Amino acid sequence: MREAEAERRRKAAAVIEEVEQRFSTPTALLRGIADAMVEEMERGLRADPHAPLKMLISYVDNLPTGDEHGLFYALDLGGTNFRVIRVQLGGREKRVVSQQYEEVAIPPHLMVGTSMELFDFIAAELESFVKTEGEDFHLPEGRQRELGFTFSFPVHQTSISSGTLIKWTKGFSINGTVGEDVVAELSRAMERQGLDMKVTALVNDTVGTLAGGRYVDNDVVAAVILGTGTNAAYVEHANAIPKWTGLLPRSGDMVINMEWGNFKSETLPRSEYDSVLDFESLNPGEQIYEKMISGMYLGEIVRRILLKLAHDASLFGDVVPPKLEQRFVLRTPDMSAMHHDTSHDLKHLGAKLKDILGVADTSLEARYITLHVCDLVAERGAHLAAAGIYGILKKLGRDSVPSDGSQKQRTVIALDGGLYEHYKKFRTCLEATLTDLLGDDAASSVVVKLANDGSGIGAALLAASHSQYASVE
């Protein structure tokens, strides 16, 4: 009996040791990943057809300054819900005078219906929202209402207010919209509703977060979303974009939507768990970086390691819990709850294992091993995300102290997304790793801050900074 137990422990130790080796991210490796990120950013900006990073030109060359005033609307369509937002802006002194929003669930049949049905439904909701405008909101005489449209699906942007749909994702499958201009579709639907409103900005949610962040803090140069998925956008010098062929914008700047979830590189510390997760996913070979760092996948990587431990080392008893075989049964919020258990006998973690996997009584050893696995997976994810941010700072030349003794520039990264906001150990680890990569001197002028729900209001702010009336004032 004792020998069997010793053998089981040996097997568990062997699995853990292999995971520790494969998931290891020493600082030198993270620097290599950041360099690879810079290299891939440059390839994407040259329009190299094989570049994994698309580095999409957003056509946003005027970020909000804080001087914007007037009434602006936003529509945020990114999943099974959409929200309609209105803000009254009062210029530099008053900022956001008032804001209101409504969230609307999209009926499931419309997610797989026709383009016209979906956009008519949205326009009708928008129209009834406009009707509830109270006295806090004022539209100057003779002006058209203006709207910023956050559309979180892959789009080929053709101007600040037009873009064609590349493909639907997230459970939407609508015939006829792919290859069409989504702004034209929405505008036609608003016309059919008799709603006089002009879409002045079509924005990706990450670009919206960047705009919302910049409105609050002028030193924001990049936005990173770490939620179910992950992405980043940043402000690039327009003359550093070889694929830009038009006139250089007056501001000299251009916001780039990196679509960084698709980053891939030989430097990434991928394990067998990552390879199989990718192979069994809906999009094999794509979004490799996202599958290692985002909320959709962290819990699933933990599940796969626990399954291996259950098979090889009977971690949860002689029978492998059937629920542990189910893909995506362990969600990242549950992983986070287990990871933050500070009780001496890990009773909360044990309760989670019981709820999710149906294992009634786990040994203390099994609970501590589970905690360690959560730690390894979250830590690797946070390290890799920090390396990506460090890569953006390197690309912008903001990763070091000026050598000529000139004043250090303050640099702010706006972060949004539930993973960063709610998973405290992930957040703390990411911030400490970024400081480590920058070194104390450079890190003292880099600030990472939560830009909560930048994307909703961000689109309204971009509608304001790209308003048809902006040059009149």
Tab-separated table of C-alpha atoms in Angstrom:
chain	number	residue	atom	x	y	z
A	1	MET	CA	0.000	0.000	0.000
A	2	ARG	CA	2.770	2.357	1.022
A	3	GLU	CA	4.692	1.569	-2.136
A	4	ALA	CA	1.669	2.296	-4.308
A	5	GLU	CA	1.245	5.644	-2.549
A	6	ALA	CA	4.929	6.494	-3.008
A	7	GLU	CA	4.678	5.556	-6.704
A	8	ARG	CA	1.599	7.780	-7.114
A	9	ARG	CA	3.428	10.693	-5.502
A	10	ARG	CA	6.439	10.134	-7.705
A	11	LYS	CA	4.236	10.227	-10.799
A	12	ALA	CA	2.497	13.420	-9.639
A	13	ALA	CA	5.878	15.033	-8.966
A	14	ALA	CA	7.072	14.057	-12.456
A	15	VAL	CA	4.051	15.687	-14.149
A	16	ILE	CA	4.442	18.845	-12.040
A	17	GLU	CA	8.151	19.058	-12.717
A	18	GLU	CA	7.589	18.834	-16.452
A	19	VAL	CA	4.935	21.569	-16.311
A	20	GLU	CA	7.297	23.778	-14.283
A	21	GLN	CA	10.037	23.350	-16.896
A	22	ARG	CA	7.753	23.922	-19.895
A	23	PHE	CA	5.998	26.910	-18.304
A	24	SER	CA	9.172	28.551	-17.083
A	25	THR	CA	9.584	32.189	-18.200
A	26	PRO	CA	12.938	33.574	-17.015
A	27	THR	CA	13.554	37.280	-17.643
A	28	ALA	CA	15.915	36.566	-20.548
A	29	LEU	CA	13.172	34.607	-22.322
A	30	LEU	CA	10.656	37.419	-21.742
A	31	ARG	CA	13.099	39.912	-23.258
A	32	GLY	CA	13.389	37.629	-26.282
A	33	ILE	CA	9.587	37.516	-26.584
A	34	ALA	CA	9.392	41.325	-26.399
A	35	ASP	CA	12.016	41.589	-29.174
A	36	ALA	CA	10.017	39.116	-31.273
A	37	MET	CA	6.891	41.228	-30.657
A	38	VAL	CA	8.700	44.354	-31.934
A	39	GLU	CA	9.906	42.440	-34.996
A	40	GLU	CA	6.389	41.185	-35.773
A	41	MET	CA	4.934	44.687	-35.247
A	42	GLU	CA	7.385	45.995	-37.847
A	43	ARG	CA	6.491	43.205	-40.269
A	44	GLY	CA	2.788	43.972	-39.875
A	45	LEU	CA	3.371	47.699	-40.473
A	46	ARG	CA	5.174	46.791	-43.725
A	47	ALA	CA	2.127	44.714	-44.790
A	48	ASP	CA	4.202	41.530	-45.011
A	49	PRO	CA	1.557	39.010	-46.190
A	50	HIS	CA	2.859	36.330	-43.790
A	51	ALA	CA	2.913	38.577	-40.702
A	52	PRO	CA	0.767	37.124	-37.895
A	53	LEU	CA	0.129	40.635	-36.524
A	54	LYS	CA	-2.238	42.489	-38.872
A	55	MET	CA	-1.338	45.916	-37.367
A	56	LEU	CA	-4.579	47.387	-38.709
A	57	ILE	CA	-4.708	51.105	-39.488
A	58	SER	CA	-7.649	52.491	-37.496
A	59	TYR	CA	-7.835	55.889	-39.273
A	60	VAL	CA	-8.038	57.457	-35.808
A	61	ASP	CA	-5.519	60.299	-36.025
A	62	ASN	CA	-7.274	62.625	-33.582
A	63	LEU	CA	-7.587	61.207	-30.099
A	64	PRO	CA	-9.826	63.134	-27.672
A	65	THR	CA	-8.158	66.107	-26.000
A	66	GLY	CA	-10.750	66.931	-23.333
A	67	ASP	CA	-12.002	69.997	-25.207
A	68	GLU	CA	-14.862	68.133	-26.874
A	69	HIS	CA	-18.376	69.393	-26.162
A	70	GLY	CA	-21.880	68.570	-27.280
A	71	LEU	CA	-24.182	65.549	-27.382
A	72	PHE	CA	-22.822	62.292	-28.795
A	73	TYR	CA	-24.087	58.736	-29.059
A	74	ALA	CA	-22.311	55.401	-29.112
A	75	LEU	CA	-23.360	51.908	-30.065
A	76	ASP	CA	-21.268	49.007	-28.793
A	77	LEU	CA	-21.860	45.706	-30.588
A	78	GLY	CA	-19.444	43.001	-29.542
A	79	GLY	CA	-21.318	39.912	-28.483
A	80	THR	CA	-24.705	38.627	-27.444
A	81	ASN	CA	-25.620	42.034	-25.980
A	82	PHE	CA	-25.189	45.500	-27.367
A	83	ARG	CA	-25.331	48.773	-25.527
A	84	VAL	CA	-26.469	52.226	-26.584
A	85	ILE	CA	-24.853	55.191	-24.872
A	86	ARG	CA	-25.250	58.946	-24.900
A	87	VAL	CA	-22.978	61.542	-23.354
A	88	GLN	CA	-23.177	65.280	-22.946
A	89	LEU	CA	-19.643	66.676	-23.026
A	90	GLY	CA	-18.900	70.047	-21.451
A	91	GLY	CA	-15.395	70.826	-22.654
A	92	ARG	CA	-12.233	70.918	-20.566
A	93	GLU	CA	-13.846	72.238	-17.394
A	94	LYS	CA	-17.004	70.161	-17.149
A	95	ARG	CA	-15.887	67.016	-19.012
A	96	VAL	CA	-18.677	64.401	-19.010
A	97	VAL	CA	-21.705	66.407	-17.854
A	98	SER	CA	-24.060	63.437	-18.016
A	99	GLN	CA	-24.178	59.987	-19.547
A	100	GLN	CA	-26.822	57.297	-19.910
A	101	TYR	CA	-26.775	53.836	-21.367
A	102	GLU	CA	-29.000	50.870	-21.988
A	103	GLU	CA	-28.024	47.272	-22.549
A	104	VAL	CA	-30.058	45.141	-24.940
A	105	ALA	CA	-29.893	41.372	-25.428
A	106	ILE	CA	-29.878	40.228	-29.045
A	107	PRO	CA	-32.553	37.568	-29.653
A	108	PRO	CA	-30.700	34.366	-30.640
A	109	HIS	CA	-32.562	33.985	-33.947
A	110	LEU	CA	-31.188	37.345	-35.101
A	111	MET	CA	-27.586	36.142	-34.594
A	112	VAL	CA	-28.105	33.637	-37.409
A	113	GLY	CA	-30.692	35.519	-39.491
A	114	THR	CA	-30.202	38.168	-42.151
A	115	SER	CA	-28.148	41.340	-41.993
A	116	MET	CA	-31.224	43.499	-42.529
A	117	GLU	CA	-33.117	41.915	-39.604
A	118	LEU	CA	-30.179	42.378	-37.214
A	119	PHE	CA	-29.499	46.006	-38.135
A	120	ASP	CA	-33.219	46.887	-38.179
A	121	PHE	CA	-33.513	45.520	-34.630
A	122	ILE	CA	-30.503	47.589	-33.511
A	123	ALA	CA	-31.744	50.763	-35.243
A	124	ALA	CA	-35.200	50.386	-33.665
A	125	GLU	CA	-33.642	50.100	-30.190
A	126	LEU	CA	-31.429	53.100	-30.921
A	127	GLU	CA	-34.436	55.112	-32.060
A	128	SER	CA	-36.423	54.384	-28.897
A	129	PHE	CA	-33.325	55.300	-26.828
A	130	VAL	CA	-33.083	58.668	-28.638
A	131	LYS	CA	-36.742	59.321	-27.784
A	132	THR	CA	-35.925	59.190	-24.057
A	133	GLU	CA	-33.426	62.080	-24.280
A	134	GLY	CA	-34.052	64.206	-21.162
A	135	GLU	CA	-33.323	67.880	-20.502
A	136	ASP	CA	-29.717	67.087	-19.494
A	137	PHE	CA	-28.963	66.545	-23.174
A	138	HIS	CA	-28.918	69.326	-25.762
A	139	LEU	CA	-28.468	69.097	-29.501
A	140	PRO	CA	-27.680	72.497	-31.061
A	141	GLU	CA	-30.224	73.798	-33.576
A	142	GLY	CA	-29.832	72.429	-37.101
A	143	ARG	CA	-27.347	69.728	-36.175
A	144	GLN	CA	-27.490	66.042	-36.883
A	145	ARG	CA	-26.980	63.567	-34.041
A	146	GLU	CA	-23.638	61.784	-34.323
A	147	LEU	CA	-22.695	58.255	-33.312
A	148	GLY	CA	-19.520	56.309	-32.613
A	149	PHE	CA	-19.923	52.630	-33.525
A	150	THR	CA	-17.833	50.074	-31.618
A	151	PHE	CA	-17.944	46.905	-33.678
A	152	SER	CA	-15.877	44.111	-32.137
A	153	PHE	CA	-15.614	41.764	-35.079
A	154	PRO	CA	-12.794	41.563	-37.648
A	155	VAL	CA	-13.187	44.509	-40.018
A	156	HIS	CA	-11.133	45.846	-42.882
A	157	GLN	CA	-11.288	49.548	-42.079
A	158	THR	CA	-11.348	51.846	-45.124
A	159	SER	CA	-11.747	55.236	-43.410
A	160	ILE	CA	-12.612	56.603	-39.963
A	161	SER	CA	-16.282	55.895	-40.680
A	162	SER	CA	-16.324	52.876	-42.980
A	163	GLY	CA	-15.143	49.297	-42.915
A	164	THR	CA	-16.044	45.957	-44.444
A	165	LEU	CA	-16.724	42.862	-42.374
A	166	ILE	CA	-14.041	40.162	-42.743
A	167	LYS	CA	-15.900	37.454	-40.802
A	168	TRP	CA	-18.437	36.989	-38.025
A	169	THR	CA	-17.200	35.419	-34.771
A	170	LYS	CA	-18.647	34.743	-31.279
A	171	GLY	CA	-21.653	32.733	-32.414
A	172	PHE	CA	-22.865	35.129	-35.104
A	173	SER	CA	-23.383	33.666	-38.550
A	174	ILE	CA	-25.252	36.023	-40.846
A	175	ASN	CA	-25.287	35.615	-44.587
A	176	GLY	CA	-24.640	38.556	-46.807
A	177	THR	CA	-22.794	40.914	-44.431
A	178	VAL	CA	-19.272	39.603	-45.057
A	179	GLY	CA	-17.504	41.994	-47.455
A	180	GLU	CA	-20.137	44.688	-46.877
A	181	ASP	CA	-19.590	48.066	-45.190
A	182	VAL	CA	-21.080	47.712	-41.697
A	183	VAL	CA	-21.553	51.483	-41.348
A	184	ALA	CA	-23.608	51.574	-44.567
A	185	GLU	CA	-25.715	48.657	-43.244
A	186	LEU	CA	-26.398	50.481	-39.967
A	187	SER	CA	-27.035	53.818	-41.734
A	188	ARG	CA	-29.587	52.262	-44.092
A	189	ALA	CA	-31.353	50.651	-41.119
A	190	MET	CA	-31.461	54.027	-39.298
A	191	GLU	CA	-32.945	55.622	-42.426
A	192	ARG	CA	-35.620	52.913	-42.564
A	193	GLN	CA	-36.455	53.796	-38.943
A	194	GLY	CA	-36.634	57.494	-39.818
A	195	LEU	CA	-33.736	58.192	-37.431
A	196	ASP	CA	-31.551	61.123	-38.495
A	197	MET	CA	-28.126	60.134	-37.189
A	198	LYS	CA	-24.675	60.039	-38.758
A	199	VAL	CA	-21.989	57.483	-37.906
A	200	THR	CA	-18.789	59.563	-37.647
A	201	ALA	CA	-16.471	56.885	-36.223
A	202	LEU	CA	-16.255	53.114	-36.600
A	203	VAL	CA	-13.951	51.770	-33.899
A	204	ASN	CA	-12.600	48.526	-32.563
A	205	ASP	CA	-13.208	48.131	-28.811
A	206	THR	CA	-9.485	48.327	-28.000
A	207	VAL	CA	-9.187	51.606	-29.919
A	208	GLY	CA	-12.225	52.821	-27.943
A	209	THR	CA	-10.477	51.936	-24.688
A	210	LEU	CA	-7.426	53.908	-25.860
A	211	ALA	CA	-9.633	56.942	-26.615
A	212	GLY	CA	-11.411	56.693	-23.253
A	213	GLY	CA	-8.046	56.403	-21.505
A	214	ARG	CA	-6.556	59.387	-23.365
A	215	TYR	CA	-9.596	61.557	-22.547
A	216	VAL	CA	-8.932	61.031	-18.826
A	217	ASP	CA	-5.121	61.125	-19.044
A	218	ASN	CA	-3.184	62.823	-21.823
A	219	ASP	CA	-0.132	60.556	-21.357
A	220	VAL	CA	-1.935	57.364	-22.428
A	221	VAL	CA	-0.080	55.853	-25.411
A	222	ALA	CA	-1.529	52.334	-25.535
A	223	ALA	CA	-4.515	50.275	-24.441
A	224	VAL	CA	-4.510	46.572	-23.682
A	225	ILE	CA	-7.586	44.400	-23.176
A	226	LEU	CA	-7.165	41.307	-21.023
A	227	GLY	CA	-10.578	39.710	-20.718
A	228	THR	CA	-12.133	36.677	-22.377
A	229	GLY	CA	-9.929	37.545	-25.341
A	230	THR	CA	-6.989	39.920	-25.593
A	231	ASN	CA	-5.852	42.737	-27.869
A	232	ALA	CA	-3.771	45.907	-27.867
A	233	ALA	CA	-3.822	49.253	-29.671
A	234	TYR	CA	-1.271	52.050	-29.503
A	235	VAL	CA	-0.358	55.431	-30.967
A	236	GLU	CA	2.247	55.083	-33.729
A	237	HIS	CA	4.156	57.819	-35.558
A	238	ALA	CA	2.477	57.980	-38.960
A	239	ASN	CA	5.872	58.126	-40.694
A	240	ALA	CA	6.796	54.760	-39.133
A	241	ILE	CA	4.028	52.946	-41.047
A	242	PRO	CA	5.475	51.898	-44.431
A	243	LYS	CA	2.100	50.554	-45.632
A	244	TRP	CA	0.411	53.946	-45.118
A	245	THR	CA	0.130	55.422	-48.606
A	246	GLY	CA	-2.111	58.460	-48.143
A	247	LEU	CA	-1.216	61.944	-46.966
A	248	LEU	CA	0.301	61.971	-43.482
A	249	PRO	CA	-2.289	63.100	-40.919
A	250	ARG	CA	-1.888	66.603	-39.528
A	251	SER	CA	-1.381	65.233	-36.019
A	252	GLY	CA	1.505	63.051	-37.246
A	253	ASP	CA	-0.041	60.142	-35.308
A	254	MET	CA	-2.060	57.084	-36.209
A	255	VAL	CA	-3.694	54.603	-33.870
A	256	ILE	CA	-2.819	51.003	-34.770
A	257	ASN	CA	-5.039	48.099	-33.780
A	258	MET	CA	-2.485	45.317	-33.373
A	259	GLU	CA	-4.842	42.319	-33.114
A	260	TRP	CA	-2.023	41.000	-30.926
A	261	GLY	CA	-3.858	37.827	-29.868
A	262	ASN	CA	-2.579	36.318	-33.114
A	263	PHE	CA	1.097	36.867	-32.181
A	264	LYS	CA	3.150	33.726	-32.578
A	265	SER	CA	6.850	33.111	-32.205
A	266	GLU	CA	9.299	30.284	-31.596
A	267	THR	CA	10.209	32.109	-28.372
A	268	LEU	CA	6.806	31.425	-26.740
A	269	PRO	CA	7.099	28.656	-24.104
A	270	ARG	CA	4.426	26.327	-25.496
A	271	SER	CA	3.704	22.975	-23.865
A	272	GLU	CA	1.857	19.834	-24.980
A	273	TYR	CA	-1.216	21.238	-23.183
A	274	ASP	CA	-1.125	24.357	-25.384
A	275	SER	CA	-0.609	22.346	-28.563
A	276	VAL	CA	-3.552	20.021	-27.912
A	277	LEU	CA	-5.802	22.887	-26.766
A	278	ASP	CA	-4.976	24.688	-30.031
A	279	PHE	CA	-5.447	21.547	-32.154
A	280	GLU	CA	-8.901	20.930	-30.664
A	281	SER	CA	-9.995	24.589	-30.889
A	282	LEU	CA	-12.300	26.176	-33.480
A	283	ASN	CA	-9.358	28.086	-34.986
A	284	PRO	CA	-6.253	25.846	-34.927
A	285	GLY	CA	-2.985	27.680	-35.578
A	286	GLU	CA	-4.555	31.075	-34.906
A	287	GLN	CA	-4.573	33.313	-31.815
A	288	ILE	CA	-1.635	31.365	-30.307
A	289	TYR	CA	-0.661	34.173	-27.884
A	290	GLU	CA	-4.296	34.704	-26.836
A	291	LYS	CA	-4.613	30.990	-26.041
A	292	MET	CA	-1.756	31.330	-23.529
A	293	ILE	CA	-2.804	34.530	-21.754
A	294	SER	CA	-6.530	35.268	-21.984
A	295	GLY	CA	-9.472	34.506	-19.733
A	296	MET	CA	-11.135	32.182	-22.213
A	297	TYR	CA	-8.246	29.709	-21.942
A	298	LEU	CA	-6.402	29.911	-18.595
A	299	GLY	CA	-8.935	27.768	-16.727
A	300	GLU	CA	-8.946	25.267	-19.587
A	301	ILE	CA	-5.131	24.879	-19.433
A	302	VAL	CA	-5.452	24.200	-15.674
A	303	ARG	CA	-8.138	21.580	-16.401
A	304	ARG	CA	-5.883	19.812	-18.900
A	305	ILE	CA	-3.003	19.628	-16.423
A	306	LEU	CA	-5.310	18.368	-13.649
A	307	LEU	CA	-6.664	15.740	-16.060
A	308	LYS	CA	-3.127	14.520	-16.746
A	309	LEU	CA	-2.510	14.350	-12.970
A	310	ALA	CA	-5.786	12.470	-12.474
A	311	HIS	CA	-4.869	9.967	-15.212
A	312	ASP	CA	-1.195	9.478	-14.411
A	313	ALA	CA	-1.162	9.941	-10.647
A	314	SER	CA	-4.761	9.361	-9.474
A	315	LEU	CA	-4.816	12.909	-8.078
A	316	PHE	CA	-8.556	12.732	-7.310
A	317	GLY	CA	-8.728	9.059	-6.378
A	318	ASP	CA	-8.717	5.872	-8.425
A	319	VAL	CA	-11.437	7.030	-10.791
A	320	VAL	CA	-10.887	10.066	-13.016
A	321	PRO	CA	-13.807	12.460	-12.292
A	322	PRO	CA	-15.942	12.315	-15.486
A	323	LYS	CA	-16.566	16.075	-15.375
A	324	LEU	CA	-12.820	16.697	-15.565
A	325	GLU	CA	-12.967	15.258	-19.102
A	326	GLN	CA	-15.313	18.047	-20.234
A	327	ARG	CA	-13.651	20.806	-22.208
A	328	PHE	CA	-13.971	24.308	-20.721
A	329	VAL	CA	-15.738	23.002	-17.600
A	330	LEU	CA	-13.250	24.939	-15.448
A	331	ARG	CA	-13.732	28.642	-16.118
A	332	THR	CA	-11.077	31.242	-15.345
A	333	PRO	CA	-13.231	33.031	-12.695
A	334	ASP	CA	-13.390	29.683	-10.813
A	335	MET	CA	-9.647	29.217	-11.247
A	336	SER	CA	-9.153	32.716	-9.805
A	337	ALA	CA	-11.419	31.930	-6.823
A	338	MET	CA	-9.373	28.767	-6.096
A	339	HIS	CA	-6.079	30.609	-6.564
A	340	HIS	CA	-7.053	33.301	-4.039
A	341	ASP	CA	-8.001	30.832	-1.274
A	342	THR	CA	-5.895	31.731	1.771
A	343	SER	CA	-7.488	29.320	4.270
A	344	HIS	CA	-4.938	26.934	5.838
A	345	ASP	CA	-6.752	23.825	4.598
A	346	LEU	CA	-7.826	25.389	1.255
A	347	LYS	CA	-11.472	24.657	2.029
A	348	HIS	CA	-12.813	27.148	-0.557
A	349	LEU	CA	-10.671	25.533	-3.234
A	350	GLY	CA	-11.986	22.131	-2.113
A	351	ALA	CA	-15.577	23.390	-2.353
A	352	LYS	CA	-14.925	24.643	-5.905
A	353	LEU	CA	-13.494	21.263	-6.943
A	354	LYS	CA	-16.594	19.627	-5.517
A	355	ASP	CA	-18.977	22.015	-7.320
A	356	ILE	CA	-17.214	21.919	-10.657
A	357	LEU	CA	-15.712	18.437	-10.860
A	358	GLY	CA	-18.036	16.596	-8.499
A	359	VAL	CA	-15.152	15.362	-6.342
A	360	ALA	CA	-16.664	15.110	-2.867
A	361	ASP	CA	-13.549	14.811	-0.718
A	362	THR	CA	-10.181	15.862	-2.063
A	363	SER	CA	-7.019	15.245	-0.074
A	364	LEU	CA	-5.133	18.255	1.258
A	365	GLU	CA	-2.273	17.245	-1.033
A	366	ALA	CA	-4.569	17.313	-4.092
A	367	ARG	CA	-5.787	20.775	-3.127
A	368	TYR	CA	-2.256	22.117	-2.716
A	369	ILE	CA	-1.250	20.614	-6.070
A	370	THR	CA	-4.314	22.257	-7.694
A	371	LEU	CA	-3.315	25.600	-6.159
A	372	HIS	CA	0.226	25.195	-7.511
A	373	VAL	CA	-1.115	24.433	-11.017
A	374	CYS	CA	-3.281	27.592	-10.911
A	375	ASP	CA	-0.185	29.503	-9.873
A	376	LEU	CA	1.950	28.150	-12.739
A	377	VAL	CA	-0.678	28.855	-15.405
A	378	ALA	CA	-1.625	32.348	-14.160
A	379	GLU	CA	2.000	33.339	-13.650
A	380	ARG	CA	3.040	32.260	-17.144
A	381	GLY	CA	0.064	34.154	-18.627
A	382	ALA	CA	0.864	37.337	-16.677
A	383	HIS	CA	4.576	37.122	-17.600
A	384	LEU	CA	3.773	36.735	-21.299
A	385	ALA	CA	1.268	39.613	-21.231
A	386	ALA	CA	3.883	41.832	-19.527
A	387	ALA	CA	6.434	40.895	-22.209
A	388	GLY	CA	3.946	42.007	-24.887
A	389	ILE	CA	3.411	45.379	-23.189
A	390	TYR	CA	7.173	45.769	-22.816
A	391	GLY	CA	7.440	45.090	-26.566
A	392	ILE	CA	5.045	47.971	-27.333
A	393	LEU	CA	7.060	50.288	-25.053
A	394	LYS	CA	10.262	49.230	-26.850
A	395	LYS	CA	8.673	49.914	-30.241
A	396	LEU	CA	7.791	53.425	-29.041
A	397	GLY	CA	11.237	53.998	-27.513
A	398	ARG	CA	9.694	54.368	-24.064
A	399	ASP	CA	11.459	51.415	-22.468
A	400	SER	CA	14.466	53.294	-21.146
A	401	VAL	CA	15.585	56.511	-19.512
A	402	PRO	CA	16.715	59.262	-21.938
A	403	SER	CA	20.522	58.981	-22.195
A	404	ASP	CA	20.969	62.710	-22.853
A	405	GLY	CA	19.712	63.570	-19.370
A	406	SER	CA	16.514	65.152	-20.707
A	407	GLN	CA	13.231	65.020	-18.812
A	408	LYS	CA	11.636	61.567	-18.520
A	409	GLN	CA	8.322	61.322	-20.344
A	410	ARG	CA	5.402	59.916	-18.365
A	411	THR	CA	3.942	56.914	-20.186
A	412	VAL	CA	0.529	55.449	-19.376
A	413	ILE	CA	-0.938	52.126	-20.523
A	414	ALA	CA	-4.731	51.825	-20.153
A	415	LEU	CA	-5.814	48.293	-19.268
A	416	ASP	CA	-9.325	46.909	-19.437
A	417	GLY	CA	-10.986	43.521	-19.236
A	418	GLY	CA	-12.275	41.223	-16.528
A	419	LEU	CA	-9.108	39.117	-16.305
A	420	TYR	CA	-6.986	42.144	-15.406
A	421	GLU	CA	-9.676	43.783	-13.287
A	422	HIS	CA	-10.834	40.801	-11.210
A	423	TYR	CA	-7.921	38.321	-11.105
A	424	LYS	CA	-5.768	40.056	-8.501
A	425	LYS	CA	-2.791	37.661	-8.552
A	426	PHE	CA	-2.632	37.878	-12.356
A	427	ARG	CA	-2.693	41.680	-12.217
A	428	THR	CA	-0.058	41.954	-9.470
A	429	CYS	CA	2.234	39.521	-11.271
A	430	LEU	CA	1.857	41.357	-14.601
A	431	GLU	CA	2.714	44.721	-13.032
A	432	ALA	CA	5.722	43.366	-11.102
A	433	THR	CA	7.057	41.658	-14.245
A	434	LEU	CA	6.739	44.833	-16.324
A	435	THR	CA	8.675	46.754	-13.650
A	436	ASP	CA	11.314	44.035	-13.663
A	437	LEU	CA	11.703	44.193	-17.462
A	438	LEU	CA	11.897	47.999	-17.507
A	439	GLY	CA	14.237	48.337	-14.542
A	440	ASP	CA	13.408	50.665	-11.653
A	441	ASP	CA	14.570	53.835	-13.384
A	442	ALA	CA	12.455	53.513	-16.522
A	443	ALA	CA	9.573	51.900	-14.582
A	444	SER	CA	9.229	55.000	-12.401
A	445	SER	CA	7.728	56.910	-15.356
A	446	VAL	CA	5.513	54.084	-16.687
A	447	VAL	CA	2.015	53.782	-15.250
A	448	VAL	CA	-0.419	50.936	-15.843
A	449	LYS	CA	-3.979	51.834	-14.973
A	450	LEU	CA	-7.437	50.349	-15.181
A	451	ALA	CA	-9.548	52.145	-17.779
A	452	ASN	CA	-12.836	50.618	-16.805
A	453	ASP	CA	-15.204	50.216	-19.772
A	454	GLY	CA	-13.286	52.642	-21.901
A	455	SER	CA	-14.805	51.186	-25.044
A	456	GLY	CA	-18.379	52.283	-24.424
A	457	ILE	CA	-17.707	55.959	-23.891
A	458	GLY	CA	-14.545	55.823	-26.019
A	459	ALA	CA	-16.604	55.480	-29.199
A	460	ALA	CA	-18.717	58.530	-28.263
A	461	LEU	CA	-15.516	60.522	-27.619
A	462	LEU	CA	-14.144	59.479	-31.025
A	463	ALA	CA	-17.443	60.512	-32.650
A	464	ALA	CA	-16.822	63.907	-31.003
A	465	SER	CA	-13.168	64.248	-32.028
A	466	HIS	CA	-14.072	63.257	-35.628
A	467	SER	CA	-17.372	65.196	-35.718
A	468	GLN	CA	-18.463	66.783	-39.012
A	469	TYR	CA	-18.788	70.008	-36.983
A	470	ALA	CA	-15.389	69.769	-35.266
A	471	SER	CA	-13.608	72.145	-37.653
A	472	VAL	CA	-16.468	74.667	-37.534
A	473	GLU	CA	-15.867	75.571	-33.895
